[in-house]
PDB file of C-alpha atoms in Angstrom:
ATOM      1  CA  UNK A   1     -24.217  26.600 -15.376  1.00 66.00           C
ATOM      2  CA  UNK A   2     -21.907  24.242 -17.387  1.00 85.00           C
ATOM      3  CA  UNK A   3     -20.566  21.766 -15.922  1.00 95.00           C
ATOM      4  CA  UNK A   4     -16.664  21.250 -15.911  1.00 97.00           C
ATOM      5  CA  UNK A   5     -15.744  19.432 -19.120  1.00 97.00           C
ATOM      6  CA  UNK A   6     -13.399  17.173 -17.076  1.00 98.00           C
ATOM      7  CA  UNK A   7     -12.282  16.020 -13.623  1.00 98.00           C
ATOM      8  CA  UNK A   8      -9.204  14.816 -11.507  1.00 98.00           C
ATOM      9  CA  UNK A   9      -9.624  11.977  -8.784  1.00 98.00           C
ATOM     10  CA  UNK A  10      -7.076  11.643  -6.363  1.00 98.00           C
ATOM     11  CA  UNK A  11      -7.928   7.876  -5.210  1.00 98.00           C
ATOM     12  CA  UNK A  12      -7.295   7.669  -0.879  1.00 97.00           C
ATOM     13  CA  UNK A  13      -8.159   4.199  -0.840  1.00 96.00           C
ATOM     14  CA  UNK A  14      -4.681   2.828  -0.011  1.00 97.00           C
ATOM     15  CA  UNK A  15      -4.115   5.178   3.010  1.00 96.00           C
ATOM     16  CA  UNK A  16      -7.359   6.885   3.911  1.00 93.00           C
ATOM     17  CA  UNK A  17      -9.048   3.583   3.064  1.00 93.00           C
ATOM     18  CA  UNK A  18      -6.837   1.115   4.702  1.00 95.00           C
ATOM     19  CA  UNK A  19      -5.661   2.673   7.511  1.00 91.00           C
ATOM     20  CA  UNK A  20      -8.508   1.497   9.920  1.00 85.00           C
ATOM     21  CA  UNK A  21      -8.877  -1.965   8.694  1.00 89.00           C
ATOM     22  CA  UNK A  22      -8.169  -4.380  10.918  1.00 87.00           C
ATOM     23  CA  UNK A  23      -7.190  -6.998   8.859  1.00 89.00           C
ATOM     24  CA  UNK A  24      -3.038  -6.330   8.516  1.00 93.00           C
ATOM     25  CA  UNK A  25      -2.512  -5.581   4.824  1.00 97.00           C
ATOM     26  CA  UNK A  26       1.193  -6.035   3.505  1.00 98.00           C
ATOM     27  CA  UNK A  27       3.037  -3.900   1.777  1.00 98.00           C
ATOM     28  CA  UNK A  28       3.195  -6.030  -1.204  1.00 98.00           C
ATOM     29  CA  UNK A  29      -0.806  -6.212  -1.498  1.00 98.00           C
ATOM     30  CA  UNK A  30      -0.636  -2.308  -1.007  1.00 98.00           C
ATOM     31  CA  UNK A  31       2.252  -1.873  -3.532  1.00 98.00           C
ATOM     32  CA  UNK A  32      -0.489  -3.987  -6.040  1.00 98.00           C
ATOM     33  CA  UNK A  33      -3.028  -1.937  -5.117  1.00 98.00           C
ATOM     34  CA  UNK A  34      -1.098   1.309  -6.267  1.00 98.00           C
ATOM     35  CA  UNK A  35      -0.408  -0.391  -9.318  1.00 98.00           C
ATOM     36  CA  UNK A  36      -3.756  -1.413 -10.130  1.00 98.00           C
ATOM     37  CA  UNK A  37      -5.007   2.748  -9.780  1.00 98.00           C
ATOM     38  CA  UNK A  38      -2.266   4.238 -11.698  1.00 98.00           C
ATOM     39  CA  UNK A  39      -2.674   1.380 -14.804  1.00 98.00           C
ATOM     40  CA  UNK A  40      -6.726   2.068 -14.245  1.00 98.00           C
ATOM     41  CA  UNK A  41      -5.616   5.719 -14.945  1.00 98.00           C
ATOM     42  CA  UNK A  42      -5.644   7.746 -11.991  1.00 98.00           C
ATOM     43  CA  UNK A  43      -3.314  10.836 -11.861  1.00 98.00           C
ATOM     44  CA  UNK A  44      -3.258  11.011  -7.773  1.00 98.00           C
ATOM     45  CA  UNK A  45      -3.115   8.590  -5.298  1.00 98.00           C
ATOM     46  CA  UNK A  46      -2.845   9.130  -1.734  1.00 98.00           C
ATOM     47  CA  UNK A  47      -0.139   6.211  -0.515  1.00 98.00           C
ATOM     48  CA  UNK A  48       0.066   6.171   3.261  1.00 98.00           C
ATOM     49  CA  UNK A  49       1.186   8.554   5.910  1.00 97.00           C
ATOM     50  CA  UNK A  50       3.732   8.860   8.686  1.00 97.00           C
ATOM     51  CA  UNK A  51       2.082   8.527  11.869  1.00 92.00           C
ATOM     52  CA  UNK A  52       2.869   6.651  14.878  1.00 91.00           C
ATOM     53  CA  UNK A  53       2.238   2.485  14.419  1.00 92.00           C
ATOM     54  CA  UNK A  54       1.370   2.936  17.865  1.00 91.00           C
ATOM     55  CA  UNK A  55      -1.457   4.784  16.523  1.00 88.00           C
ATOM     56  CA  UNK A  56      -2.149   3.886  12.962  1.00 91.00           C
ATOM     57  CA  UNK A  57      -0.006  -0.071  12.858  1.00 93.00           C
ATOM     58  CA  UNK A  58      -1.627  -0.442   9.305  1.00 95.00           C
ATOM     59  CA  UNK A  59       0.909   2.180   7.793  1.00 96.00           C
ATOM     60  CA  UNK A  60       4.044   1.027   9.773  1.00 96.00           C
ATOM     61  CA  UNK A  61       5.158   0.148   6.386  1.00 98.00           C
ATOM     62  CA  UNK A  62       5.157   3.413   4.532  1.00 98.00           C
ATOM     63  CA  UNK A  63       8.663   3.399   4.043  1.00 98.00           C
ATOM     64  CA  UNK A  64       8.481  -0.252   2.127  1.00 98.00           C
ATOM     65  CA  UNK A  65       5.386   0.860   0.721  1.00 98.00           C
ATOM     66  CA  UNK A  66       7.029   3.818  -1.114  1.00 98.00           C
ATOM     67  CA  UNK A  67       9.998   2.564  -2.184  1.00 98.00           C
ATOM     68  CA  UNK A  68       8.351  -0.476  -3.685  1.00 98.00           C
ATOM     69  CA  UNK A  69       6.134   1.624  -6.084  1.00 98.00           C
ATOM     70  CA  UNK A  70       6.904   1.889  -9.890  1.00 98.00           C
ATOM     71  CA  UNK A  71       6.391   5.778 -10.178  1.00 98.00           C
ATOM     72  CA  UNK A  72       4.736   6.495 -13.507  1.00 98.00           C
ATOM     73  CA  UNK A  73       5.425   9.888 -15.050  1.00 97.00           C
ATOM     74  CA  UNK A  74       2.248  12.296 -14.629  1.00 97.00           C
ATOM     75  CA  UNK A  75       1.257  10.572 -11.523  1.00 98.00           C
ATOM     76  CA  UNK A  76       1.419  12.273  -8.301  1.00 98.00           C
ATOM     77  CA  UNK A  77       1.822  10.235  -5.251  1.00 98.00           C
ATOM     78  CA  UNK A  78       0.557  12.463  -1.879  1.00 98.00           C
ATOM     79  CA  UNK A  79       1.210  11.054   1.522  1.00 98.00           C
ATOM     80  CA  UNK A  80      -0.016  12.252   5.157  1.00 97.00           C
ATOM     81  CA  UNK A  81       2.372  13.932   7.469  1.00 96.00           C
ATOM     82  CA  UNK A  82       0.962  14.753  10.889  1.00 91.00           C
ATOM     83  CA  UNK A  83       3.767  16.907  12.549  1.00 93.00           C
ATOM     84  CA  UNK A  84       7.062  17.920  11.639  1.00 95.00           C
ATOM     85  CA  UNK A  85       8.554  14.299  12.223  1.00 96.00           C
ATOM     86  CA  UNK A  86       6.465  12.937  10.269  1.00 96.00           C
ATOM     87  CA  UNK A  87       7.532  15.240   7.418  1.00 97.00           C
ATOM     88  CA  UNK A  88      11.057  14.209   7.586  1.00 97.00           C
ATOM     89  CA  UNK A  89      10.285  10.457   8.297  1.00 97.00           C
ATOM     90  CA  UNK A  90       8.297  11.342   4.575  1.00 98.00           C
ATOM     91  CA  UNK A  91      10.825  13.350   3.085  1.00 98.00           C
ATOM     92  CA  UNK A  92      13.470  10.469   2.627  1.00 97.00           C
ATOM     93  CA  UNK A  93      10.142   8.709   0.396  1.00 98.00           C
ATOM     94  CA  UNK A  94      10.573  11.409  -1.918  1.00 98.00           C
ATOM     95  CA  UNK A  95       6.294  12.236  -2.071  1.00 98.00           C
ATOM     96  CA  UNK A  96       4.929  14.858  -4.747  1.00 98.00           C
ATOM     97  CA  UNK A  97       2.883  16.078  -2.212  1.00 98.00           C
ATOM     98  CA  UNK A  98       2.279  16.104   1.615  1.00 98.00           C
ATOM     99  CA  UNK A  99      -1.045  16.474   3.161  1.00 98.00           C
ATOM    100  CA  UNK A 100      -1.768  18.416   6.518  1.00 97.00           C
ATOM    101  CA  UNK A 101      -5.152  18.532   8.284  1.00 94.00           C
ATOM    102  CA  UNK A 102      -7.427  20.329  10.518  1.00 94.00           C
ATOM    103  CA  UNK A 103     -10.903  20.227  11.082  1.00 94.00           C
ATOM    104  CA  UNK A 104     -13.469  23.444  11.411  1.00 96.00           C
ATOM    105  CA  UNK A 105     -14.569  21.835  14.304  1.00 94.00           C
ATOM    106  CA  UNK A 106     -13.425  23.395  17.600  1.00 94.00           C
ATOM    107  CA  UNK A 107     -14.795  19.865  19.385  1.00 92.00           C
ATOM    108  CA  UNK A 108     -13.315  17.493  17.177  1.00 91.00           C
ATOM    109  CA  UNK A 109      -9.636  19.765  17.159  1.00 91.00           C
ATOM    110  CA  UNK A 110      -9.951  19.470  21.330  1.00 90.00           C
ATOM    111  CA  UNK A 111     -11.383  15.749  21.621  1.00 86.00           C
ATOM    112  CA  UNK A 112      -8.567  14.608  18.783  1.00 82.00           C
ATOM    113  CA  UNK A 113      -5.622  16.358  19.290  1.00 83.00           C
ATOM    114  CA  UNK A 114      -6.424  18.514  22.032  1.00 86.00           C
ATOM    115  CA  UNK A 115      -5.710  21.730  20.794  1.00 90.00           C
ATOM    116  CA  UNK A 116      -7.548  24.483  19.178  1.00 93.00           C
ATOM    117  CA  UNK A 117      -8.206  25.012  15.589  1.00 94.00           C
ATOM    118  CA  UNK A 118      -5.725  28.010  15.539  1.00 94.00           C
ATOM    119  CA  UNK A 119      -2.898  25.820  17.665  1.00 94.00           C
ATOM    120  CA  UNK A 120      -3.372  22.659  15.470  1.00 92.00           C
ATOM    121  CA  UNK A 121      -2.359  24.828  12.148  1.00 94.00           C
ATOM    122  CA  UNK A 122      -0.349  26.756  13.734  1.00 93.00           C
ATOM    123  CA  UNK A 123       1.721  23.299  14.513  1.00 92.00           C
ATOM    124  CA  UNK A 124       1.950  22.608  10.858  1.00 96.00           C
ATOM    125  CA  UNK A 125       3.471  26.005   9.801  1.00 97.00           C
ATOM    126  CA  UNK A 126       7.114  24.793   9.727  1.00 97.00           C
ATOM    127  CA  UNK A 127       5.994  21.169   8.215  1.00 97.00           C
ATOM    128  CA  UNK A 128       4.282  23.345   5.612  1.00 98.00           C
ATOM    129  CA  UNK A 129       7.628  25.374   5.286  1.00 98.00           C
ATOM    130  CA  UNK A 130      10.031  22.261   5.047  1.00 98.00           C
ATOM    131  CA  UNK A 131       7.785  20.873   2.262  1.00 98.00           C
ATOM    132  CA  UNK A 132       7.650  23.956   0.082  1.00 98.00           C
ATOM    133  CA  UNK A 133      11.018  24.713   0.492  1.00 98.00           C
ATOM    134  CA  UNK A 134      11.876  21.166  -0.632  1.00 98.00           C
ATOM    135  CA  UNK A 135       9.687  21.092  -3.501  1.00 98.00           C
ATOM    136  CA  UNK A 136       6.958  19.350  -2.255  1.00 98.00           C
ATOM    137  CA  UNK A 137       3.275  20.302  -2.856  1.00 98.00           C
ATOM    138  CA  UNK A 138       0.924  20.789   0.274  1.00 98.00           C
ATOM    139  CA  UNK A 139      -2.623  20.151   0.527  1.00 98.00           C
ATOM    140  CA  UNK A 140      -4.466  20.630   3.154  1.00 98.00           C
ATOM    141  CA  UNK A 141      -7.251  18.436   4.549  1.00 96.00           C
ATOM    142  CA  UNK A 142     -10.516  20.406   6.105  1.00 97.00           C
ATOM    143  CA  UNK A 143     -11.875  17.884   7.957  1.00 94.00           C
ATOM    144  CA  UNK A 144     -16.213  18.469   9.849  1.00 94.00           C
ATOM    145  CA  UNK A 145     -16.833  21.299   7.043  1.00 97.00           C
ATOM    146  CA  UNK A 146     -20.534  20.428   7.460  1.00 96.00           C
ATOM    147  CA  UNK A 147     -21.289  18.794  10.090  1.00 95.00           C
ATOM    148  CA  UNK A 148     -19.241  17.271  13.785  1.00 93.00           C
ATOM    149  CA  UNK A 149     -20.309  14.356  15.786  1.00 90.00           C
ATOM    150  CA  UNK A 150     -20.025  16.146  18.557  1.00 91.00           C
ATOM    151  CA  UNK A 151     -21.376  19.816  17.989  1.00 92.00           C
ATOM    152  CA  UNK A 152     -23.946  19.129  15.143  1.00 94.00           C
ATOM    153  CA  UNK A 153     -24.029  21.541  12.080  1.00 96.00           C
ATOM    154  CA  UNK A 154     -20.624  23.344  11.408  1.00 97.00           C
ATOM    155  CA  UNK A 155     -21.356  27.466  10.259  1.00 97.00           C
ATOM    156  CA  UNK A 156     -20.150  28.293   6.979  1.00 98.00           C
ATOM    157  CA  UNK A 157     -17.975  30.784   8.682  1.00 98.00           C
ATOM    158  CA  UNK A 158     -15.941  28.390  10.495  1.00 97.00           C
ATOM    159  CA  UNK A 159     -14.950  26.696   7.402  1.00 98.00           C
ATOM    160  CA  UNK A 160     -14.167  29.994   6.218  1.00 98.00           C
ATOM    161  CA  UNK A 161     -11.868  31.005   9.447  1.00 97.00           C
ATOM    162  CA  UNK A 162     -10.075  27.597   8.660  1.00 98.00           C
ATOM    163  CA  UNK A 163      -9.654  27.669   5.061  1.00 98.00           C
ATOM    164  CA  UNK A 164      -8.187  31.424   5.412  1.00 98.00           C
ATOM    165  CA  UNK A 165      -5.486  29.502   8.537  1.00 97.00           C
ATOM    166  CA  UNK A 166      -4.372  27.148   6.106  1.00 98.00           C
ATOM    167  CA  UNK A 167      -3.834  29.704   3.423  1.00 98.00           C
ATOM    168  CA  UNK A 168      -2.101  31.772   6.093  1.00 97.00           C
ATOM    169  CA  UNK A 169       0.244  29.122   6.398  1.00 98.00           C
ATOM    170  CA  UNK A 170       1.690  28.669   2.709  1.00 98.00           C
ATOM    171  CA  UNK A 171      -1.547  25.536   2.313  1.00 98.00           C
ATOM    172  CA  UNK A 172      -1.578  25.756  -1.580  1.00 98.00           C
ATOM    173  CA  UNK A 173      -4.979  23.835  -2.033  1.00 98.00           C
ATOM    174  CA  UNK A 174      -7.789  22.143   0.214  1.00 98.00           C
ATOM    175  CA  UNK A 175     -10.349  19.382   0.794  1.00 98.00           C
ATOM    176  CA  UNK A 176     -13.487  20.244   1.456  1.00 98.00           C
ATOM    177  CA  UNK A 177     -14.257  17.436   3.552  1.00 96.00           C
ATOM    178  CA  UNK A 178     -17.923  15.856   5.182  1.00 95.00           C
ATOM    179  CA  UNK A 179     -15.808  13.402   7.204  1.00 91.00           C
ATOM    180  CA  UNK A 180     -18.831  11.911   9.011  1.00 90.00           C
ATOM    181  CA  UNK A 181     -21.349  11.655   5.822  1.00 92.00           C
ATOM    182  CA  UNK A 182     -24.053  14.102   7.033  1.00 94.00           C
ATOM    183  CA  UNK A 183     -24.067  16.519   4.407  1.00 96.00           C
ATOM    184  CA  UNK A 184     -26.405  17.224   1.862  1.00 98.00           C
ATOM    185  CA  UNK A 185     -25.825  19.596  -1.476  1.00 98.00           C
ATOM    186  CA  UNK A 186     -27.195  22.638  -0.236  1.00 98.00           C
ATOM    187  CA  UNK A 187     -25.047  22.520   3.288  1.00 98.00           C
ATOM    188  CA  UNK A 188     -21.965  21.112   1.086  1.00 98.00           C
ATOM    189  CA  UNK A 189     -21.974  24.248  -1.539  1.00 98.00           C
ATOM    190  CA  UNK A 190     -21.933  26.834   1.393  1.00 98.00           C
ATOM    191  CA  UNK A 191     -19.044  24.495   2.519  1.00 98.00           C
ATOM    192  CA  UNK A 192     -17.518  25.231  -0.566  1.00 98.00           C
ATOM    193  CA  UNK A 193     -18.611  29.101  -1.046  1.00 98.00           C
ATOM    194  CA  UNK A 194     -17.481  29.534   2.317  1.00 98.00           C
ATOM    195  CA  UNK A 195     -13.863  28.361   1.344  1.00 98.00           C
ATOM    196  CA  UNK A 196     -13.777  29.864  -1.815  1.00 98.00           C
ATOM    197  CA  UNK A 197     -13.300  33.079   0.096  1.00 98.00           C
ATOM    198  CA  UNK A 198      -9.581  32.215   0.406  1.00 98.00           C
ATOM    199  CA  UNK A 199      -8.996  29.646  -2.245  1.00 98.00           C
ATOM    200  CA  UNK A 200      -9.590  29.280  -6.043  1.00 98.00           C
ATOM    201  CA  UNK A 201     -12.041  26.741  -7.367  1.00 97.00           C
ATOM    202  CA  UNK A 202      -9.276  25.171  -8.663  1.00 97.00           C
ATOM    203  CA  UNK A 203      -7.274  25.018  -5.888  1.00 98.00           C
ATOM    204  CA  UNK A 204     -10.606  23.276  -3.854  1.00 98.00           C
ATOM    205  CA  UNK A 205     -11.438  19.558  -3.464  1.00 98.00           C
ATOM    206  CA  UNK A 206     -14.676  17.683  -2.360  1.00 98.00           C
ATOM    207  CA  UNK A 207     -13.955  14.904  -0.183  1.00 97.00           C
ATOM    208  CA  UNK A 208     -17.762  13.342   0.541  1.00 96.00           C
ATOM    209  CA  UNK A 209     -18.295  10.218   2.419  1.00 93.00           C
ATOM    210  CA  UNK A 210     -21.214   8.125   1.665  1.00 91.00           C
ATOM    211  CA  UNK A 211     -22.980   7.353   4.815  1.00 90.00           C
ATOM    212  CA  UNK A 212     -26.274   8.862   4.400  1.00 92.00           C
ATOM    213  CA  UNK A 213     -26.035   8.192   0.672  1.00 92.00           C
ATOM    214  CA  UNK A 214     -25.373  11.761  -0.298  1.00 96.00           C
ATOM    215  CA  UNK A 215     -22.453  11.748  -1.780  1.00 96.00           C
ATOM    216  CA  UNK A 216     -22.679  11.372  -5.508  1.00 98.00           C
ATOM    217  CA  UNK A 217     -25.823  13.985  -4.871  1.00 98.00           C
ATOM    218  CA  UNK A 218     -22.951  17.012  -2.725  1.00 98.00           C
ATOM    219  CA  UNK A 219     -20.554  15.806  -5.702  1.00 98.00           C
ATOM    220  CA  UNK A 220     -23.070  16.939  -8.727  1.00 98.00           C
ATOM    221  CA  UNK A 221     -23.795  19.807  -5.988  1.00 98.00           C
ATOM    222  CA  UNK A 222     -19.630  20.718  -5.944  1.00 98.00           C
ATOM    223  CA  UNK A 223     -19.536  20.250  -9.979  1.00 98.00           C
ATOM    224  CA  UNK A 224     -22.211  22.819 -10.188  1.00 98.00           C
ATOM    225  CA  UNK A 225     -20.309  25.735  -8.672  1.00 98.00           C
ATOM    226  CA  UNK A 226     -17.346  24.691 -11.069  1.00 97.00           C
ATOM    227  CA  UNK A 227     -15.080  22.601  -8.311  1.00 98.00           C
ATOM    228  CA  UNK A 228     -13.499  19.759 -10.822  1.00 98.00           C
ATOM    229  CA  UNK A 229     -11.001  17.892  -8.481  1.00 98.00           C
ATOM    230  CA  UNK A 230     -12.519  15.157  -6.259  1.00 98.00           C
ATOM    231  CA  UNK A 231     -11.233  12.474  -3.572  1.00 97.00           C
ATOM    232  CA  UNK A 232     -12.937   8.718  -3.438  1.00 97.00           C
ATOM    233  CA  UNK A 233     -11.769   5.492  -2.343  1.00 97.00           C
ATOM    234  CA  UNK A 234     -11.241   2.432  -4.426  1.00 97.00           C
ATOM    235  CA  UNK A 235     -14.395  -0.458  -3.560  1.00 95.00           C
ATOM    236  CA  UNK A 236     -15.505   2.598  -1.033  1.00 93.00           C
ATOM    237  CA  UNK A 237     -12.946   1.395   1.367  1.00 93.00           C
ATOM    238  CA  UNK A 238     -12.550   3.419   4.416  1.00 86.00           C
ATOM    239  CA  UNK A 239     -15.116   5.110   7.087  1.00 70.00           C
ATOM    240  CA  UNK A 240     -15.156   7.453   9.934  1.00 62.00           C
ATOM    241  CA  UNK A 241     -14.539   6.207  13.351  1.00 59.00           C
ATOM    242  CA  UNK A 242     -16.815   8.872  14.917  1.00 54.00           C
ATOM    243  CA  UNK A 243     -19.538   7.734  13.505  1.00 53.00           C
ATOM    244  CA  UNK A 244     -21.323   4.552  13.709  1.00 52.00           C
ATOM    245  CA  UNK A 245     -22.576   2.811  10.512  1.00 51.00           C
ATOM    246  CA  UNK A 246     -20.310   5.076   8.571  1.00 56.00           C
ATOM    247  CA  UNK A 247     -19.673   3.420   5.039  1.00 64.00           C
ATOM    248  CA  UNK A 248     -16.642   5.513   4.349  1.00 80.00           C
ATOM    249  CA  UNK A 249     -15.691   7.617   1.335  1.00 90.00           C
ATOM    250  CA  UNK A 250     -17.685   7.551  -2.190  1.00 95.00           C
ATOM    251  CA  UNK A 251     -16.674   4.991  -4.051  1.00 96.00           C
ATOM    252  CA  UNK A 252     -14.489   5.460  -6.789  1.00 98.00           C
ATOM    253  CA  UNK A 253     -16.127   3.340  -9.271  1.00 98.00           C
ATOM    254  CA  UNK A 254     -19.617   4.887  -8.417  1.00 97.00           C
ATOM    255  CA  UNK A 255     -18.156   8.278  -9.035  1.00 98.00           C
ATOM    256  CA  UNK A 256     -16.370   7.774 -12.306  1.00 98.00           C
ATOM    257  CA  UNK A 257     -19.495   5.879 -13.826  1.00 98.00           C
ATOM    258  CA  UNK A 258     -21.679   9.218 -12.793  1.00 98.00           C
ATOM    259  CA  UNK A 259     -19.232  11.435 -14.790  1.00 98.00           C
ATOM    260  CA  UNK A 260     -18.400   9.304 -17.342  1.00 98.00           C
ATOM    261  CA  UNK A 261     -22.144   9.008 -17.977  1.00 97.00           C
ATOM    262  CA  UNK A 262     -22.386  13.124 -18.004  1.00 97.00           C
ATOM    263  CA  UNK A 263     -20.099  13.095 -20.780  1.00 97.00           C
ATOM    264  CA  UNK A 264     -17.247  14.676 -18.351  1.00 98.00           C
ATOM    265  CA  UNK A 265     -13.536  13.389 -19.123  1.00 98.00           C
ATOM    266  CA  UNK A 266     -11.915  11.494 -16.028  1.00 98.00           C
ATOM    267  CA  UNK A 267      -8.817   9.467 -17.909  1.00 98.00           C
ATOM    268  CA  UNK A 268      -9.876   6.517 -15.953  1.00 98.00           C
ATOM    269  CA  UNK A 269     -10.527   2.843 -17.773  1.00 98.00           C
ATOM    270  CA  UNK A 270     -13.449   1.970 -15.610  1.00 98.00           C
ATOM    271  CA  UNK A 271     -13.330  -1.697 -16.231  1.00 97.00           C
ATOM    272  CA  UNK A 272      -9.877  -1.572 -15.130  1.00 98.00           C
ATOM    273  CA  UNK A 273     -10.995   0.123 -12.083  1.00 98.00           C
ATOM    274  CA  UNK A 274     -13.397  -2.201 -10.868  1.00 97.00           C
ATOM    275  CA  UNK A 275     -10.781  -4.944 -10.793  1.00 97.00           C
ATOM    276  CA  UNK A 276      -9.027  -3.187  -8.923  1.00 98.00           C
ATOM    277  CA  UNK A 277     -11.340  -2.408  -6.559  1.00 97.00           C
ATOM    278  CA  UNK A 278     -12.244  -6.509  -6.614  1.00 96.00           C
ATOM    279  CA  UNK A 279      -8.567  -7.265  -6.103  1.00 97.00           C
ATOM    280  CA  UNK A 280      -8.264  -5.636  -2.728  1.00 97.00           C
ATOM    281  CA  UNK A 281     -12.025  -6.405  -2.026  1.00 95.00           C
ATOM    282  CA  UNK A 282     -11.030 -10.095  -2.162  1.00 96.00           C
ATOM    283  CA  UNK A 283      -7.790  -9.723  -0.112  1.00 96.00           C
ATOM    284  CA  UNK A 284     -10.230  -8.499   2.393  1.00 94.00           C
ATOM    285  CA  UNK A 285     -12.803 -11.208   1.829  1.00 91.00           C
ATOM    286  CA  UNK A 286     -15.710  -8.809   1.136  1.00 87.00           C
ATOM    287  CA  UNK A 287     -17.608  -7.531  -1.607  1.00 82.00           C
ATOM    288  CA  UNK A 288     -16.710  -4.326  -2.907  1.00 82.00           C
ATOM    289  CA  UNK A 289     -18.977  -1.206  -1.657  1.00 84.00           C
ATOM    290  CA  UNK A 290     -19.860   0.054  -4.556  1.00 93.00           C
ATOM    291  CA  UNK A 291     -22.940  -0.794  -6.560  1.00 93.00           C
ATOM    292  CA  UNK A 292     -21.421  -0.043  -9.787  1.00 96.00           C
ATOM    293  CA  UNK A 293     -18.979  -2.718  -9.119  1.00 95.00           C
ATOM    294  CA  UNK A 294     -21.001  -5.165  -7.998  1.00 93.00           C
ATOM    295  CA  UNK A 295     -23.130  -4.382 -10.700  1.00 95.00           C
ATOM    296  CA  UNK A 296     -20.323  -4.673 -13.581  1.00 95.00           C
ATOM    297  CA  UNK A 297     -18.968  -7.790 -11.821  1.00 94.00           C
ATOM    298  CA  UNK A 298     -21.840  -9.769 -11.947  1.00 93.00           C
ATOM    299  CA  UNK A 299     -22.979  -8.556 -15.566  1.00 94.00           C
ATOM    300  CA  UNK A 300     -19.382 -10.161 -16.252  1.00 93.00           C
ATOM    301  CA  UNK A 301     -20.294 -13.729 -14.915  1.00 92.00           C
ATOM    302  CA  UNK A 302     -23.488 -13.301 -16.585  1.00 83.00           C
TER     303      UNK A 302
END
């Protein structure tokens, strides 16, 4: 099977990937950050969300954060809205698109927001019907497709059952996430199958985080059954609480030198990327996780 000729990145880094760093990031450095993606290329970028700061203090700013963005044309600019609050707390940001979440997990739906799978998107059917009837696009974010830390291996069929809620609910495309890291390419693609039930490839995401090393392997894996839109995180920012040791989402640079080097079209100026990803790297004070990066970097001093 061919693979797809090209493929869209929507870059989480400055909300999935900073959200749990402890280090306070300011607007301003986040702002930059933006700025640095969308020159580098990138058509999506997911900016922050509207939770609690009790909860998540890193994105107290999302209001400053949004407005202080210089919105290129042909960019879309996605931001997380956990209940219906949230949405309007978002809508006065003016996002392209919202993102609502669930995970095929009944363990992880009970332990994290202590509700059922069916209750949880049932809460987000009105946030899901303010959006659309605003304008806004929704994407939902399928969280444990493959795997849970608590109950192990996730069936194919409860991706399935959760993929067909969020469609229920107006959800007009989906992640297909391994939020802990354990999946391999086999276990991802019945992830995938298993949502493609309800939802076009087109309309389907892979969201792979890195901590076993698999993701750039379930990525080639998603690109063979035609799936062409992909989530990563600038300098492989990010990780999974629930999981100790996790190194967070693919990195962005790593995945754009793997399709770049099989010929498939990304838009993305790769040495613009990786200073991107050194820029917040070195507000941080670390090295950027991503061996293509570090690899480019140090090629540059010589």
């Amino acid at each position: 099977m061919p693979y797809p000729s090209q493929v869209r990145i929507i870059d989480v880094g400055p909300r999935d990937g900073l959200q749990n760093e402890k280090t306070p990031v300011p607007a301003e450095v986040k702002i930059a950050l933006v700025h640095r993606l969308q020159d580098a290329g990138l058509k999506e970028i997911e900016v922050t969300s509207y939770v609690s700061p009790k909860w998540v203090p890193q994105m107290a700013d999302n209001h400053e954060v949004m407005a202080g963005i210089a919105r290129q044309a042909g960019v879309r600019y996605s931001v997380l809205t956990p209940n219906l609050k949230g949405w309007e707390a978002a809508a006065a940001d003016k996002p392209d698109e919202i993102v609502v979440f669930g995970a095929a997990s009944e363990a992880f739906s009970q332990k994290n927001i202590n509700c059922s799978i069916a209750e949880s998107i049932e809460r987000f059917a009105p946030v899901v019907q303010a959006a659309l009837a605003a304008g806004v696009a929704v994407r939902g974010a399928m969280s444990c497709t493959v795997g849970c830390p608590y109950e192990g291996d996730i069936a194919p069929e409860r991706v399935a059952y959760l993929a067909g809620l969020m469609k229920s609910i107006g959800v007009e495309r989906v992640d297909v996430a391994d939020t802990i890291g354990v999946g391999t390419p086999i276990k991802v693609q019945r992830a995938i199958e298993a949502t493609a039930r309800h939802y076009a490839m087109d309309e389907i995401s892979g969201h792979f985080h890195d901590t076993y090393g698999q993701a750039l392997a379930n990525t080639l894996a998603a690109l063979e059954l035609g799936v062409w839109n992909f989530q990563s995180s600038i300098a492989g920012l990010g990780g999974c609480p629930y999981a100790k040791g996790a190194t967070g989402n693919v990195a962005t640079e790593d995945l754009v030198y793997m399709l770049q080097g099989m010929g498939i079209d990304t838009g993305i100026d790769l040495d613009k990327l990786v200073d991107a990803g050194a820029y917040i790297s070195e507000f941080l004070s670390r090295k950027p996780q991503s061996r293509v990066a570090v690899a480019l970097l140090n090629k540059r001093a010589g």
